[in-house]
Coordinates of C-alpha atoms and ligand atoms in Angstrom, one line a residue:
X1 CA -46.2 24.4 7.9
X2 CA -44.4 21.1 7.6
X3 CA -40.7 21.0 8.0
X4 CA -38.7 19.2 5.4
X5 CA -35.0 18.4 4.7
X6 CA -33.5 18.9 1.3
X7 CA -30.6 16.6 1.8
X8 CA -28.4 17.8 -1.1
X9 CA -27.9 20.8 -3.3
X10 CA -30.8 21.4 -5.6
X11 CA -31.9 23.7 -8.4
X12 CA -32.8 27.2 -6.9
X13 CA -36.1 27.2 -8.7
X14 CA -37.2 23.9 -7.3
X15 CA -36.0 25.0 -3.9
X16 CA -38.0 28.2 -4.1
X17 CA -41.1 26.2 -5.0
X18 CA -40.6 23.9 -2.0
X19 CA -40.2 27.0 0.2
X20 CA -43.7 28.1 -0.7
X21 CA -45.1 25.0 0.9
X22 CA -42.6 24.0 3.6
X23 CA -40.1 25.3 6.2
X24 CA -37.0 24.0 4.4
X25 CA -33.8 22.9 6.0
X26 CA -31.4 23.0 3.0
X27 CA -28.0 21.4 2.7
X28 CA -26.9 24.1 0.4
X29 CA -23.2 23.2 1.0
X30 CA -24.0 19.8 -0.5
X31 CA -22.3 17.9 2.2
X32 CA -22.7 14.1 1.8
X33 CA -24.0 13.5 5.4
X34 CA -22.7 10.7 7.6
X35 CA -25.5 8.6 8.9
X36 CA -25.3 10.6 12.2
X37 CA -25.4 13.9 10.5
X38 CA -28.4 12.8 8.4
X39 CA -30.2 11.6 11.5
X40 CA -29.5 15.0 13.2
X41 CA -30.8 16.9 10.2
X42 CA -34.0 14.8 10.1
X43 CA -35.1 15.9 13.6
X44 CA -38.6 17.2 13.4
X45 CA -38.9 16.8 9.6
X46 CA -42.1 15.4 8.1
X47 CA -40.5 14.9 4.7
X48 CA -37.1 14.7 3.0
X49 CA -35.8 15.1 -0.5
X50 CA -33.0 12.6 -0.9
X51 CA -30.6 11.3 -3.5
X52 CA -29.1 7.9 -3.9
X53 CA -26.4 8.9 -1.5
X54 CA -28.6 9.1 1.6
X55 CA -29.5 5.7 3.2
X56 CA -32.8 5.6 5.1
X57 CA -33.4 2.3 6.9
X58 CA -35.3 1.0 9.8
X59 CA -33.1 2.6 12.4
X60 CA -33.4 6.0 10.8
X61 CA -37.2 5.6 10.5
X62 CA -37.4 4.5 14.1
X63 CA -35.4 7.5 15.3
X64 CA -37.8 9.8 13.4
X65 CA -41.4 8.6 13.8
X66 CA -42.6 12.0 12.5
X67 CA -41.1 11.4 9.1
X68 CA -43.9 10.6 6.7
X69 CA -42.4 10.9 3.2
X70 CA -39.0 10.4 1.5
X71 CA -38.9 11.7 -2.0
X72 CA -35.8 10.2 -3.7
X73 CA -34.5 12.1 -6.7
X74 CA -33.6 9.0 -8.7
X75 CA -35.5 6.2 -10.3
X76 CA -33.6 3.6 -8.3
X77 CA -34.3 3.4 -4.6
X78 CA -32.0 0.8 -3.2
X79 CA -30.8 3.4 -0.6
X80 CA -34.3 3.2 1.0
X81 CA -35.3 0.1 2.9
X82 CA -38.8 -0.2 1.4
X83 CA -39.8 -3.1 3.7
X84 CA -39.0 -0.9 6.7
X85 CA -41.0 2.0 5.1
X86 CA -44.0 -0.3 4.5
X87 CA -43.9 -1.7 8.1
X88 CA -44.0 1.9 9.5
X89 CA -46.4 3.3 7.0
X90 CA -43.9 5.8 5.6
X91 CA -44.2 6.7 1.9
X92 CA -41.3 6.6 -0.5
X93 CA -41.3 8.1 -4.0
X94 CA -38.9 8.0 -6.9
X95 CA -38.5 9.7 -10.3
X96 CA -39.3 7.2 -13.1
X97 CA -40.3 8.0 -16.7
X98 CA -38.8 11.5 -16.9
X99 CA -35.3 10.1 -17.2
X100 CA -36.0 7.0 -19.3
X101 CA -34.9 8.3 -22.8
X102 CA -32.0 10.4 -21.5
X103 CA -30.6 7.4 -19.6
X104 CA -31.1 5.1 -22.6
X105 CA -29.2 7.7 -24.7
X106 CA -26.3 7.5 -22.3
X107 CA -26.4 3.7 -22.0
X108 CA -26.2 3.4 -25.8
X109 CA -23.5 6.0 -26.0
X110 CA -21.4 4.3 -23.4
X111 CA -21.8 1.0 -25.1
X112 CA -20.7 2.6 -28.4
X113 CA -17.8 4.4 -26.8
X114 CA -16.7 1.1 -25.3
X115 CA -17.1 -1.0 -28.5
X116 CA -15.3 1.7 -30.6
X117 CA -12.6 2.4 -28.0
X118 CA -13.3 6.1 -27.8
X119 CA -11.8 6.9 -24.4
X120 CA -8.7 4.9 -25.0
X121 CA -8.0 6.5 -28.4
X122 CA -8.7 9.9 -27.1
X123 CA -6.1 9.5 -24.3
X124 CA -3.6 8.3 -26.9
X125 CA -4.2 11.4 -29.0
X126 CA -4.0 13.8 -26.0
X127 CA -0.8 12.2 -24.9
X128 CA 0.8 13.2 -28.2
X129 CA 1.2 9.5 -29.3
X130 CA -0.5 9.9 -32.6
X131 CA 2.3 10.0 -35.2
X132 CA 0.9 8.0 -38.1
X133 CA -2.1 6.0 -39.5
X134 CA -2.0 2.3 -39.0
X135 CA -4.3 -0.4 -40.4
X136 CA -5.3 -1.9 -37.0
X137 CA -5.1 1.3 -34.9
X138 CA -7.8 1.1 -32.2
X139 CA -9.8 -1.4 -34.3
X140 CA -12.8 -2.1 -32.1
X141 CA -16.0 -4.1 -32.6
X142 CA -19.1 -3.1 -34.6
X143 CA -22.2 -2.1 -32.9
X144 CA -24.6 -2.2 -35.9
X145 CA -25.8 -5.7 -36.7
X146 CA -24.2 -7.1 -33.5
X147 CA -26.3 -8.9 -30.9
X148 CA -27.5 -6.6 -28.1
X149 CA -28.0 -8.3 -24.8
X150 CA -30.0 -6.6 -22.1
X151 CA -30.2 -7.7 -18.5
X152 CA -33.2 -6.0 -16.9
X153 CA -35.9 -5.1 -19.4
X154 CA -37.7 -2.3 -17.6
X155 CA -38.5 1.1 -19.1
X156 CA -34.8 2.0 -19.7
X157 CA -33.9 -1.5 -21.0
X158 CA -36.7 -1.3 -23.5
X159 CA -35.6 2.2 -24.6
X160 CA -32.1 0.9 -25.2
X161 CA -33.4 -2.1 -27.1
X162 CA -35.4 0.2 -29.3
X163 CA -32.3 2.2 -30.2
X164 CA -30.4 -0.9 -31.0
X165 CA -33.1 -2.7 -33.0
X166 CA -34.6 0.2 -34.9
X167 CA -31.5 2.4 -35.3
X168 CA -28.7 0.0 -35.6
X169 CA -30.2 -3.2 -36.9
X170 CA -29.2 -5.2 -33.8
X171 CA -30.9 -8.5 -32.9
X172 CA -32.0 -8.0 -29.3
X173 CA -31.9 -10.7 -26.6
X174 CA -32.9 -10.0 -23.0
X175 CA -33.3 -11.6 -19.6
X176 CA -35.6 -10.2 -17.0
X177 CA -37.6 -11.4 -13.9
X178 CA -40.6 -11.6 -16.2
X179 CA -41.0 -11.8 -19.9
X180 CA -42.5 -8.8 -21.8
X181 CA -46.0 -9.1 -23.3
X182 CA -45.8 -10.0 -27.0
X183 CA -46.9 -6.5 -28.1
X184 CA -43.9 -5.0 -26.4
X185 CA -41.4 -7.6 -27.7
X186 CA -42.8 -7.5 -31.2
X187 CA -41.8 -4.0 -32.4
X188 CA -38.2 -4.5 -31.4
X189 CA -38.0 -8.2 -32.2
X190 CA -36.7 -8.8 -28.7
X191 CA -36.1 -12.5 -27.8
X192 CA -36.5 -13.6 -24.2
X193 CA -33.6 -15.9 -23.2
X194 CA -32.3 -17.4 -19.9
X195 CA -29.4 -15.7 -18.3
X196 CA -26.8 -18.3 -19.5
X197 CA -27.9 -17.8 -23.1
X198 CA -27.8 -14.0 -22.7
X199 CA -24.2 -14.2 -21.4
X200 CA -23.1 -16.6 -24.1
X201 CA -24.7 -14.9 -27.1
X202 CA -24.5 -11.2 -26.5
X203 CA -21.9 -9.2 -28.4
X204 CA -22.7 -6.1 -26.3
X205 CA -24.3 -6.8 -22.9
X206 CA -26.0 -3.8 -21.1
X207 CA -27.1 -4.0 -17.5
X208 CA -30.2 -2.1 -16.6
X209 CA -31.6 -4.0 -13.6
X210 CA -32.4 -2.6 -10.2
X211 CA -30.0 -3.4 -7.4
X212 CA -31.2 -5.6 -4.6
X213 CA -29.7 -8.4 -2.4
X214 CA -30.8 -10.7 -5.3
X215 CA -28.9 -8.8 -8.0
X216 CA -25.7 -8.3 -5.9
X217 CA -22.8 -9.5 -8.1
X218 CA -25.2 -10.8 -10.8
X219 CA -22.2 -10.4 -13.0
X220 CA -19.1 -12.0 -11.3
X221 CA -16.2 -14.2 -12.4
X222 CA -18.5 -17.1 -13.3
X223 CA -20.7 -15.0 -15.5
X224 CA -17.8 -13.1 -17.2
X225 CA -16.3 -16.5 -18.0
X226 CA -19.4 -17.4 -20.0
X227 CA -19.2 -14.3 -22.2
X228 CA -17.5 -14.1 -25.6
X229 CA -13.9 -12.9 -25.4
X230 CA -14.9 -10.3 -28.0
X231 CA -18.0 -9.1 -26.0
X232 CA -18.4 -5.7 -24.2
X233 CA -20.2 -5.1 -20.9
X234 CA -21.9 -1.8 -20.0
X235 CA -23.2 -1.1 -16.6
X236 CA -25.5 1.9 -16.1
X237 CA -27.6 0.2 -13.4
X238 CA -25.9 0.2 -10.0
X239 CA -22.6 -0.5 -8.4
X240 CA -22.6 -3.9 -6.8
X241 CA -24.5 -5.6 -9.6
X242 CA -21.0 -6.2 -11.1
X243 CA -18.2 -7.7 -9.1
X244 CA -15.7 -4.9 -10.0
X245 CA -12.6 -6.8 -8.9
X246 CA -13.6 -9.8 -11.0
X247 CA -14.4 -7.5 -13.9
X248 CA -10.9 -5.8 -13.7
X249 CA -9.3 -9.3 -13.8
X250 CA -11.4 -10.4 -16.8
X251 CA -10.5 -7.1 -18.6
X252 CA -6.8 -7.3 -17.9
X253 CA -6.7 -10.9 -19.1
X254 CA -8.9 -10.0 -22.1
X255 CA -11.5 -12.6 -21.2
X256 CA -14.0 -10.0 -22.4
X257 CA -12.8 -7.2 -24.7
X258 CA -14.0 -4.0 -22.9
X259 CA -16.4 -2.5 -20.4
X260 CA -18.2 0.8 -20.0
X261 CA -19.1 1.7 -16.4
X262 CA -21.2 4.6 -15.1
X263 CA -21.7 3.0 -11.7
X264 CA -19.3 1.4 -9.2
X265 CA -19.2 -0.7 -6.0
X266 CA -18.6 1.8 -3.2
X267 CA -18.8 4.9 -5.5
X268 CA -17.5 7.6 -5.6
X269 CA -14.5 5.4 -4.9
X270 CA -13.5 3.4 -7.9
X271 CA -11.6 0.1 -7.7
X272 CA -8.0 1.1 -8.5
X273 CA -7.5 -2.0 -10.7
X274 CA -10.1 -0.5 -13.1
X275 CA -8.3 2.9 -13.3
X276 CA -5.2 1.3 -14.7
X277 CA -6.9 -0.6 -17.6
X278 CA -7.1 0.8 -21.1
X279 CA -10.1 -1.2 -22.1
X280 CA -12.7 0.4 -19.8
X281 CA -14.6 3.6 -20.2
X282 CA -15.4 5.2 -16.9
X283 CA -18.0 7.9 -16.2
X284 CA -19.1 9.3 -12.8
X285 CA -22.8 8.1 -12.5
X286 CA -24.2 10.6 -15.0
X287 CA -26.5 8.6 -17.2
X288 CA -29.5 10.8 -16.4
X289 CA -27.5 14.0 -16.4
X290 CA -28.9 16.4 -19.0
X291 CA -30.0 19.8 -17.9
X292 CA -33.6 19.2 -18.9
X293 CA -33.9 15.7 -17.3
X294 CA -32.2 16.6 -14.0
X295 CA -34.6 19.6 -13.7
X296 CA -37.5 17.2 -14.4
X297 CA -36.3 14.8 -11.8
X298 CA -36.0 17.6 -9.2
X299 CA -39.4 18.9 -10.1
X300 CA -41.0 15.5 -9.8
X301 CA -39.4 14.8 -6.4
X302 CA -40.7 18.2 -5.3
X303 CA -44.2 17.4 -6.7
X304 CA -44.2 14.1 -4.8
X305 CA -43.3 15.8 -1.5
X306 CA -45.9 18.6 -2.0
X307 CA -48.7 16.3 -2.9
X308 CA -48.0 13.7 -0.2
X309 CA -47.6 16.2 2.6
X310 CA -50.9 17.9 1.5
X311 CA -52.6 14.5 1.9
X312 CA -53.0 13.8 -1.9
X313 CA -51.7 10.9 -3.9
X314 CA -48.2 11.8 -5.1
X315 CA -47.4 11.3 -8.9
X316 CA -44.9 8.5 -8.5
X317 CA -45.1 6.5 -5.2
X318 CA -42.8 3.5 -4.7
X319 CA -45.0 1.9 -2.0
X320 CA -48.6 3.2 -2.7
X321 CA -49.8 0.5 -0.3
X322 CA -49.1 2.9 2.6
X323 CA -51.5 5.6 1.2
X324 CA -53.4 7.4 2.5
X325 CA -50.8 8.6 4.9
X326 CA -51.9 8.5 8.5
X327 CA -51.1 11.6 10.4
X328 CA -50.4 14.0 7.5
Ligands
LIG1 C1 -29.8 7.1 -10.9 O1 -29.0 6.2 -10.8 C2 -31.2 6.8 -10.7 O2 -31.6 5.8 -10.1 O3 -32.0 7.7 -11.1

């Protein structure tokens, strides 16, 4: 029986299924391992079920040549150094598709909460400050009919675009590494633009691109300066895509109107400058967090491990070029 590490707490039902196939070392205490602890726990393991919190790079792979598969319970995999995986023939898998619509719901909700000042007004009410109606109280900006800008037009970006175009009558503009085929742009009337046009024209800009060295600080002071002063920015992608310090400055000087952030540079730490601002809605990286979707992600990560370590093609490999796995 292969030995695997389940690096974080997991649904008991998924764990029980893994235990039918593997000898499982389970981090039931849900400790966020230091790199050293992670390396210790990977001793002798053929597979690992990880989350975005565990970083697996060349040094980890070199220390554990018996490790064949890492199943990441997330669609993003910037915590895995895929070039190092490829070079060593180690398989990585992720959990796409099962979270697309749930994550798009949240991205749209966060954008709406940001535009309509929901968090700020709720704090005001809870603080007992609501004593009378006033004509301009918490007047925000409209979502319906406003221009929706999307940076990163993958599955989740397209699902957000659909919500905006079909549900809220929003003209959609987007920028992406590559332009969508016409039959995907058509139904949502999405217009491909360069990044400068996206920044300049979007009323509500939503970030849904993967994190990489190339997308680090894709939105910094220079980009924020190009946005409309009335615009909102929503980040459900990854911390590090936005320069959080530059964003805090832009928000405090009202160079853009508001932001909604589900992800942060260095999370779970949050830049203190953001915490003091009224015009930002902050959530703790929960865009895919519904009961059904998180279970589906756990199950898919388990399916990937079970298939790969049985020598079959896993459902959602990140680097299928390493298949078939030598030595499994
Ligand atoms: C969450 O951030 C994910 O990548 O699934």
